[in-house]
CSV table of C-alpha atoms in Angstrom, one decimal:
chain,number,residue,atom,x,y,z
A,1,UNK,CA,104.2,109.0,89.6
A,2,UNK,CA,101.1,109.0,87.5
A,3,UNK,CA,100.6,112.7,88.4
A,4,UNK,CA,104.1,113.5,87.2
A,5,UNK,CA,103.7,111.7,83.9
A,6,UNK,CA,100.5,113.6,83.3
A,7,UNK,CA,102.4,116.8,84.1
A,8,UNK,CA,105.0,115.9,81.5
A,9,UNK,CA,102.3,115.3,78.9
A,10,UNK,CA,100.6,118.6,79.8
A,11,UNK,CA,103.9,120.5,79.7
A,12,UNK,CA,104.7,119.0,76.2
A,13,UNK,CA,101.3,120.1,75.0
A,14,UNK,CA,101.7,123.6,76.6
A,15,UNK,CA,105.1,124.0,74.9
A,16,UNK,CA,103.6,123.2,71.5
A,17,UNK,CA,100.7,125.7,71.8
A,18,UNK,CA,102.2,128.6,73.8
A,19,UNK,CA,105.9,128.5,73.3
A,20,UNK,CA,108.4,128.3,76.1
A,21,UNK,CA,107.8,127.6,79.7
A,22,UNK,CA,110.6,128.7,82.1
A,23,UNK,CA,109.4,127.8,85.5
A,24,UNK,CA,107.5,124.7,86.8
A,25,UNK,CA,106.2,125.0,90.4
A,26,UNK,CA,105.3,121.8,92.3
A,27,UNK,CA,103.4,122.8,95.5
A,28,UNK,CA,103.8,120.6,97.4
A,29,UNK,CA,105.8,117.5,96.6
A,30,UNK,CA,105.2,116.1,100.1
A,31,UNK,CA,101.5,115.9,99.4
A,32,UNK,CA,102.2,113.5,96.6
A,33,UNK,CA,104.8,111.4,98.4
A,34,UNK,CA,103.7,111.4,102.1
A,35,UNK,CA,100.8,109.0,101.7
A,36,UNK,CA,103.2,106.2,100.6
A,37,UNK,CA,106.0,107.0,103.0
A,38,UNK,CA,104.0,105.7,106.0
A,39,UNK,CA,104.1,102.1,104.8
A,40,UNK,CA,106.8,99.6,105.6
A,41,UNK,CA,109.7,99.0,103.3
A,42,UNK,CA,111.5,101.2,101.0
A,43,UNK,CA,108.7,101.9,98.5
A,44,UNK,CA,108.2,105.5,99.7
A,45,UNK,CA,111.9,106.4,99.5
A,46,UNK,CA,112.2,104.9,96.0
A,47,UNK,CA,109.2,106.9,94.9
A,48,UNK,CA,110.8,110.1,96.4
A,49,UNK,CA,114.0,109.4,94.5
A,50,UNK,CA,112.1,108.6,91.3
A,51,UNK,CA,110.1,111.8,91.5
A,52,UNK,CA,113.2,113.9,92.1
A,53,UNK,CA,115.0,112.3,89.2
A,54,UNK,CA,112.0,112.7,87.0
A,55,UNK,CA,111.7,116.4,87.8
A,56,UNK,CA,115.5,117.0,87.2
A,57,UNK,CA,115.2,115.2,83.8
A,58,UNK,CA,112.2,117.3,82.9
A,59,UNK,CA,114.1,120.5,83.8
A,60,UNK,CA,117.1,119.4,81.7
A,61,UNK,CA,115.0,118.3,78.6
A,62,UNK,CA,112.9,121.4,78.5
A,63,UNK,CA,115.5,123.9,79.8
A,64,UNK,CA,113.3,125.1,82.7
A,65,UNK,CA,113.7,125.7,86.4
A,66,UNK,CA,111.7,123.5,88.7
A,67,UNK,CA,110.7,124.9,92.1
A,68,UNK,CA,109.5,122.2,94.5
A,69,UNK,CA,108.0,123.0,97.9
A,70,UNK,CA,108.1,120.7,100.9
A,71,UNK,CA,105.8,121.9,103.6
A,72,UNK,CA,106.8,122.0,107.3
A,73,UNK,CA,105.4,119.8,110.0
A,74,UNK,CA,105.5,119.9,113.8
A,75,UNK,CA,108.6,118.3,115.2
A,76,UNK,CA,106.9,116.5,118.1
A,77,UNK,CA,107.3,117.5,121.7
A,78,UNK,CA,109.8,120.3,121.1
A,79,UNK,CA,107.4,122.0,118.7
A,80,UNK,CA,110.2,122.8,116.3
A,81,UNK,CA,109.1,122.6,112.7
A,82,UNK,CA,110.8,120.3,110.3
A,83,UNK,CA,110.5,119.4,106.6
A,84,UNK,CA,107.7,117.0,105.9
A,85,UNK,CA,109.9,114.6,103.8
A,86,UNK,CA,112.7,114.6,106.4
A,87,UNK,CA,116.3,113.9,106.0
A,88,UNK,CA,115.8,111.6,103.0
A,89,UNK,CA,114.8,114.5,100.7
A,90,UNK,CA,118.0,116.5,101.6
A,91,UNK,CA,120.1,114.9,98.9
A,92,UNK,CA,117.6,115.1,96.1
A,93,UNK,CA,117.3,118.9,95.2
A,94,UNK,CA,120.3,120.8,93.8
A,95,UNK,CA,119.5,123.9,95.9
A,96,UNK,CA,117.6,123.9,99.2
A,97,UNK,CA,116.1,127.1,100.6
A,98,UNK,CA,114.1,127.8,103.8
A,99,UNK,CA,111.4,130.5,103.4
A,100,UNK,CA,109.5,131.9,106.3
A,101,UNK,CA,107.4,134.9,107.1
A,102,UNK,CA,107.6,137.0,110.2
A,103,UNK,CA,104.3,136.5,112.2
A,104,UNK,CA,101.8,139.2,111.5
A,105,UNK,CA,104.0,140.9,108.8
A,106,UNK,CA,104.7,140.9,105.1
A,107,UNK,CA,108.5,140.6,105.8
A,108,UNK,CA,109.9,137.2,104.8
A,109,UNK,CA,113.2,135.5,105.4
A,110,UNK,CA,115.1,133.2,103.0
A,111,UNK,CA,118.1,131.1,104.1
A,112,UNK,CA,120.3,128.9,102.0
A,113,UNK,CA,120.3,125.3,103.4
A,114,UNK,CA,122.2,123.7,100.6
A,115,UNK,CA,123.8,125.1,97.4
A,116,UNK,CA,126.6,123.8,95.2
A,117,UNK,CA,128.3,127.2,94.9
A,118,UNK,CA,127.1,129.3,97.8
A,119,UNK,CA,127.7,129.0,101.5
A,120,UNK,CA,124.9,127.5,103.6
A,121,UNK,CA,123.5,129.7,106.3
A,122,UNK,CA,123.4,132.9,104.3
A,123,UNK,CA,120.1,134.7,104.9
A,124,UNK,CA,118.2,137.7,103.5
A,125,UNK,CA,115.0,139.5,104.2
A,126,UNK,CA,112.4,140.6,101.6
A,127,UNK,CA,109.0,142.0,101.6
A,128,UNK,CA,105.9,140.8,99.8
A,129,UNK,CA,103.5,143.6,98.9
């Protein structure tokens, strides 16, 4: 959480000197939270919820969008990738998207996993050039 509080301080200072900030990107939230998730007890889950709430509050207070990435990890024997923060993170963001790139290509896919106003499962392709 110390990193997030430092982020708030830096954001406040940035707003005073440069004007408005519209997008905050946290890449990757799982690298901040995963080290404490491995321990016993609920400390990791509490930290995850606190970090999510903190970022939502920051977005509301400063009228900005917050984009948080959660990297994918191997799903064990099946080899299916899954989000690093698992099922616990699902309820924290307002919108959840899955972004992927076709192997050996600059064509990407985006799928809606969760959205308050749009149907889950909708997908689109886009190209990064």
